[in-house]
Short mmCIF file of C-alpha atoms in Angstrom, two decimals:
data_model
loop_
_atom_site.label_atom_id
_atom_site.label_comp_id
_atom_site.label_asym_id
_atom_site.label_seq_id
_atom_site.Cartn_x
_atom_site.Cartn_y
_atom_site.Cartn_z
CA MET A 1 -0.20 0.35 0.30
CA LEU A 2 1.36 3.91 -0.95
CA VAL A 3 0.04 6.38 0.54
CA LEU A 4 -0.20 9.75 -0.78
CA LEU A 5 -0.35 12.50 2.06
CA PRO A 6 -0.41 16.79 1.57
CA PRO A 7 2.81 18.42 3.57
CA SER A 8 1.32 21.15 5.92
CA GLU A 9 1.80 24.77 6.05
CA GLY A 10 3.42 24.69 9.34
CA LYS A 11 6.57 23.57 10.56
CA ALA A 12 8.64 22.11 12.64
CA SER A 13 12.10 24.14 13.23
CA SER A 14 14.65 22.45 11.79
CA GLY A 15 16.73 20.27 13.95
CA ARG A 16 20.24 19.77 15.06
CA GLY A 17 21.30 17.20 12.54
CA ALA A 18 23.92 16.91 9.54
CA PRO A 19 22.73 19.61 6.54
CA LEU A 20 20.62 18.48 3.83
CA LYS A 21 22.08 15.86 1.26
CA PRO A 22 20.12 15.63 -1.24
CA GLN A 23 21.47 12.85 -2.68
CA ALA A 24 20.26 11.02 -0.31
CA LEU A 25 16.75 11.60 0.23
CA SER A 26 14.25 8.54 -1.51
CA LEU A 27 13.02 8.62 -4.66
CA PRO A 28 16.28 9.57 -6.25
CA GLY A 29 14.70 10.02 -9.73
CA LEU A 30 13.80 13.45 -8.22
CA THR A 31 17.13 14.52 -7.29
CA ALA A 32 17.94 17.02 -10.28
CA ALA A 33 13.94 18.21 -10.18
CA ARG A 34 14.71 18.97 -6.69
CA GLU A 35 17.95 20.42 -7.18
CA ALA A 36 17.00 23.24 -9.71
CA VAL A 37 14.07 24.08 -6.85
CA LEU A 38 15.99 24.43 -4.07
CA THR A 39 19.21 26.17 -6.14
CA GLU A 40 16.08 29.05 -7.26
CA LEU A 41 14.11 29.18 -3.50
CA VAL A 42 17.57 29.67 -1.97
CA GLU A 43 19.04 32.38 -4.57
CA LEU A 44 15.22 34.42 -4.13
CA CYS A 45 15.22 34.38 -0.70
CA ALA A 46 18.46 35.06 -0.04
CA GLY A 47 18.28 38.50 -2.53
CA ASP A 48 15.14 40.53 -2.86
CA GLU A 49 13.29 40.08 1.16
CA ASP A 50 9.68 41.77 -0.65
CA LYS A 51 9.98 39.50 -3.67
CA ALA A 52 10.66 36.18 -2.33
CA ARG A 53 7.36 36.77 -0.17
CA GLU A 54 5.34 38.23 -2.80
CA VAL A 55 6.42 34.95 -4.79
CA LEU A 56 6.10 32.53 -2.02
CA GLY A 57 2.50 33.94 -0.72
CA LEU A 58 3.68 35.27 2.56
CA SER A 59 2.33 37.86 4.64
CA GLU A 60 4.22 40.74 6.89
CA GLY A 61 4.30 38.62 9.61
CA LEU A 62 6.19 35.50 7.57
CA ARG A 63 8.65 37.88 7.08
CA GLY A 64 10.95 34.70 8.93
CA GLU A 65 10.28 32.11 6.14
CA VAL A 66 12.21 33.97 3.62
CA ALA A 67 15.44 33.70 6.03
CA LYS A 68 14.48 30.34 6.83
CA ASN A 69 14.49 29.23 2.90
CA ALA A 70 17.94 30.84 2.18
CA GLU A 71 19.52 28.85 4.65
CA LEU A 72 18.84 25.53 3.77
CA ARG A 73 21.59 23.96 1.91
CA THR A 74 23.31 24.75 5.85
CA ALA A 75 20.39 24.07 7.77
CA GLY A 76 20.05 21.08 10.73
CA THR A 77 17.81 17.82 9.50
CA ARG A 78 15.23 15.99 10.66
CA PRO A 79 13.55 13.70 9.54
CA ALA A 80 9.83 14.53 7.46
CA GLY A 81 7.81 12.52 9.79
CA GLU A 82 8.99 15.32 12.23
CA ILE A 83 8.64 18.04 10.16
CA TYR A 84 5.37 18.65 9.29
CA THR A 85 2.04 19.50 11.90
CA GLY A 86 -0.74 20.53 11.35
CA VAL A 87 -4.26 18.57 12.11
CA LEU A 88 -3.44 15.70 9.84
CA TYR A 89 0.28 14.85 11.59
CA ASP A 90 -1.20 15.90 14.86
CA ALA A 91 -4.04 13.24 14.49
CA LEU A 92 -1.74 10.56 12.42
CA GLY A 93 0.93 10.72 15.36
CA LEU A 94 3.77 9.26 14.57
CA ALA A 95 5.40 9.59 17.19
CA SER A 96 3.08 7.53 19.43
CA LEU A 97 2.88 4.60 17.09
CA ASP A 98 4.52 1.64 17.66
CA ALA A 99 7.29 -0.02 16.10
CA SER A 100 5.39 -2.61 13.48
CA ALA A 101 3.00 0.41 12.80
CA LYS A 102 6.32 3.34 12.83
CA ARG A 103 7.58 0.24 10.40
CA ARG A 104 4.78 0.46 7.77
CA ALA A 105 4.53 4.24 7.84
CA ALA A 106 8.20 4.30 6.84
CA ARG A 107 6.96 2.33 3.65
CA SER A 108 3.94 2.96 2.57
CA LEU A 109 4.02 7.32 3.55
CA LEU A 110 4.83 9.66 0.65
CA VAL A 111 4.59 13.65 1.40
CA PHE A 112 3.97 15.23 -1.47
CA SER A 113 6.05 18.73 -1.00
CA GLY A 114 6.78 21.73 -3.47
CA LEU A 115 10.06 22.09 -2.78
CA TRP A 116 10.90 18.34 -2.75
CA GLY A 117 8.85 16.38 -5.05
CA ALA A 118 7.78 13.81 -2.59
CA VAL A 119 9.51 12.15 0.35
CA ARG A 120 9.07 9.37 2.37
CA VAL A 121 8.56 9.97 6.56
CA THR A 122 12.07 9.56 7.15
CA ASP A 123 13.64 11.44 5.06
CA ARG A 124 15.83 14.11 6.83
CA ILE A 125 15.06 17.85 5.83
CA PRO A 126 14.93 21.27 6.65
CA SER A 127 12.16 22.53 6.96
CA TYR A 128 10.54 25.32 4.66
CA ARG A 129 8.18 27.22 3.00
CA CYS A 130 7.46 26.53 -0.48
CA SER A 131 3.66 24.92 -1.70
CA MET A 132 3.03 23.40 -4.42
CA GLY A 133 0.80 26.72 -5.58
CA VAL A 134 4.32 29.08 -5.96
CA LYS A 135 5.10 30.10 -8.84
CA LEU A 136 9.37 30.83 -9.45
CA PRO A 137 10.21 33.43 -11.72
CA GLY A 138 12.96 31.04 -13.54
CA LEU A 139 11.21 27.21 -13.32
CA GLY A 140 7.33 28.79 -12.91
CA ALA A 141 4.57 26.92 -12.02
CA LEU A 142 5.86 24.35 -8.76
CA GLY A 143 2.94 21.74 -9.89
CA ALA A 144 3.84 22.08 -13.67
CA HIS A 145 7.52 21.82 -12.48
CA TRP A 146 6.77 17.80 -11.01
CA ARG A 147 4.61 16.38 -13.40
CA ALA A 148 7.37 14.75 -15.69
CA PRO A 149 9.18 13.96 -13.53
CA MET A 150 6.97 12.51 -10.25
CA ALA A 151 5.32 10.36 -13.87
CA SER A 152 8.69 9.26 -14.60
CA VAL A 153 9.06 8.32 -10.62
CA LEU A 154 5.80 7.77 -9.27
CA PRO A 155 4.24 4.04 -10.89
CA GLU A 156 7.57 2.35 -10.18
CA VAL A 157 6.78 3.98 -6.72
CA ALA A 158 2.97 2.68 -6.74
CA GLY A 159 4.41 -1.00 -7.07
CA ASP A 160 1.23 -3.50 -7.97
CA GLY A 161 -0.44 -2.56 -4.37
CA LEU A 162 -3.57 -0.48 -3.57
CA VAL A 163 -2.96 3.78 -3.79
CA LEU A 164 -4.77 5.68 -0.88
CA ASP A 165 -4.53 8.96 -2.08
CA LEU A 166 -5.10 11.98 0.72
CA ARG A 167 -3.87 14.34 -1.02
CA SER A 168 -5.31 18.37 -1.53
CA ALA A 169 -6.56 19.57 -5.16
CA ALA A 170 -2.76 21.35 -5.65
CA TYR A 171 -0.63 18.57 -4.49
CA ALA A 172 -2.82 15.84 -6.21
CA ALA A 173 -1.86 18.42 -9.70
CA ALA A 174 1.61 17.13 -9.65
CA TRP A 175 0.58 13.21 -10.28
CA LYS A 176 -2.08 11.83 -11.18
CA PRO A 177 -1.89 8.01 -11.49
CA LYS A 178 -2.88 6.78 -15.49
CA GLY A 179 -3.46 3.18 -16.93
CA GLU A 180 -3.61 0.67 -14.38
CA VAL A 181 -1.66 2.61 -11.27
CA ALA A 182 -5.67 4.90 -11.71
CA GLY A 183 -7.49 1.46 -11.36
CA ARG A 184 -6.16 0.66 -8.07
CA THR A 185 -6.20 4.25 -6.38
CA ALA A 186 -8.28 5.42 -3.78
CA SER A 187 -9.18 8.91 -3.62
CA VAL A 188 -10.39 10.01 -0.31
CA ARG A 189 -13.36 12.78 0.73
CA VAL A 190 -14.16 13.26 3.99
CA LEU A 191 -17.29 14.62 3.86
CA HIS A 192 -19.87 15.88 7.27
CA ALA A 193 -22.37 13.92 6.78
CA PRO A 194 -25.47 16.45 7.69
CA THR A 195 -24.32 18.55 5.37
CA ARG A 196 -22.13 17.04 2.76
CA LYS A 197 -20.00 19.51 2.65
CA VAL A 198 -15.74 19.00 3.36
CA VAL A 199 -14.82 21.05 6.36
CA SER A 200 -11.07 21.38 6.12
CA HIS A 201 -10.09 21.33 9.88
CA PHE A 202 -11.91 17.93 10.28
CA ASN A 203 -11.27 16.87 7.18
CA LYS A 204 -7.57 16.80 7.72
CA ALA A 205 -8.05 15.09 11.18
CA THR A 206 -10.11 12.90 9.75
CA LYS A 207 -7.77 11.43 6.85
CA GLY A 208 -5.11 11.47 9.14
CA ARG A 209 -7.05 9.14 11.76
CA ILE A 210 -7.20 6.86 8.84
CA VAL A 211 -3.97 6.52 8.14
CA ARG A 212 -3.07 5.79 11.64
CA SER A 213 -6.45 3.15 12.33
CA LEU A 214 -4.68 1.51 8.64
CA LEU A 215 -1.15 1.79 9.90
CA THR A 216 -2.22 -0.15 13.38
CA ALA A 217 -4.33 -2.32 12.69
CA GLY A 218 -1.56 -3.77 10.00
CA ALA A 219 -4.39 -3.51 7.35
CA ALA A 220 -2.91 -4.26 4.01
CA PRO A 221 -5.81 -4.15 1.42
CA LYS A 222 -4.97 -5.47 -2.30
CA GLY A 223 -7.24 -2.90 -3.71
CA PRO A 224 -9.81 -0.25 -3.67
CA ALA A 225 -12.41 -2.80 -2.75
CA GLU A 226 -11.14 -4.51 -0.24
CA LEU A 227 -10.02 -0.53 1.52
CA VAL A 228 -13.82 0.19 1.72
CA GLU A 229 -14.49 -3.11 3.69
CA VAL A 230 -11.35 -2.82 5.71
CA LEU A 231 -12.31 1.08 6.61
CA ARG A 232 -16.12 -0.63 7.68
CA ASP A 233 -14.85 -3.08 9.64
CA LEU A 234 -12.49 -0.07 11.64
CA GLY A 235 -15.60 1.34 12.13
CA TYR A 236 -15.85 4.64 9.49
CA VAL A 237 -18.47 5.11 7.15
CA VAL A 238 -17.61 4.71 3.95
CA GLU A 239 -19.21 5.43 0.31
CA ALA A 240 -17.59 3.78 -2.59
CA THR A 241 -18.15 5.33 -6.00
CA ALA A 242 -15.86 2.80 -8.87
CA PRO A 243 -14.70 4.19 -12.01
CA ALA A 244 -17.01 4.54 -14.21
CA LYS A 245 -14.07 3.03 -17.41
CA THR A 246 -11.08 1.40 -17.20
CA GLY A 247 -8.14 3.82 -16.05
CA GLN A 248 -9.44 5.52 -13.07
CA PRO A 249 -9.11 5.96 -9.56
CA TRP A 250 -11.82 5.50 -7.50
CA SER A 251 -14.03 7.69 -5.70
CA LEU A 252 -14.34 6.93 -1.76
CA ASP A 253 -16.39 9.30 0.45
CA VAL A 254 -15.82 9.04 4.50
CA LEU A 255 -19.14 10.93 6.50
CA VAL A 256 -18.41 12.33 9.95
CA THR A 257 -21.07 13.00 12.63
CA GLU A 258 -19.15 14.81 14.15
CA VAL A 259 -16.30 17.91 13.84
CA HIS A 260 -13.34 17.21 15.92
#
């Protein structure tokens, strides 16, 4: 099972570990594309601070994020699973998983990123600020920048098992499973049952809890239909829509009655 996650806007501070080693990150096929984004981002943030804030969409109160980006090559690092914080990651609670569940997380979780493309939770990275919606002056829109490298690398990473897609729209645009990979992909929404609407906070929290439930249970569904049964056994209310034709993903709606 491969689980595709969005990153978080909020991030923990960089650690005291050794500086970034781009070649040591997982998915080495993305190294050149990562280096291109990293180089331009560092140069941008080391130059005109106001321009950098405008490009990155940062308010005056987030001016410190520009200085942080300027030092990405020398900043300390920590595992990506510790860098990403926020509602989804709080609910997922990687640090409190038992040893077996942590091993499953290391194998199956993939976090998408405007800067790194995608990383595993064990990859050591510095704290940064660069969303997938950013348009860098040189490289252009990051979503478009990542499409070709992702299309080359991700099908192999997906292997022959289930792909559980929990990404937000901006990050989903960087790689859309195609062909037979799409047929074993399940894209999940979380809806407030009484209103049938997505509410950001509990959408993220429920996705985090879903991943934690699967990891803790040691569940290994082989495809979307089996995933539906596993989630229902774990107590989730799920409505599933099979693809209308081959080469399209399944759509799963998880219904939640309480907003928390």
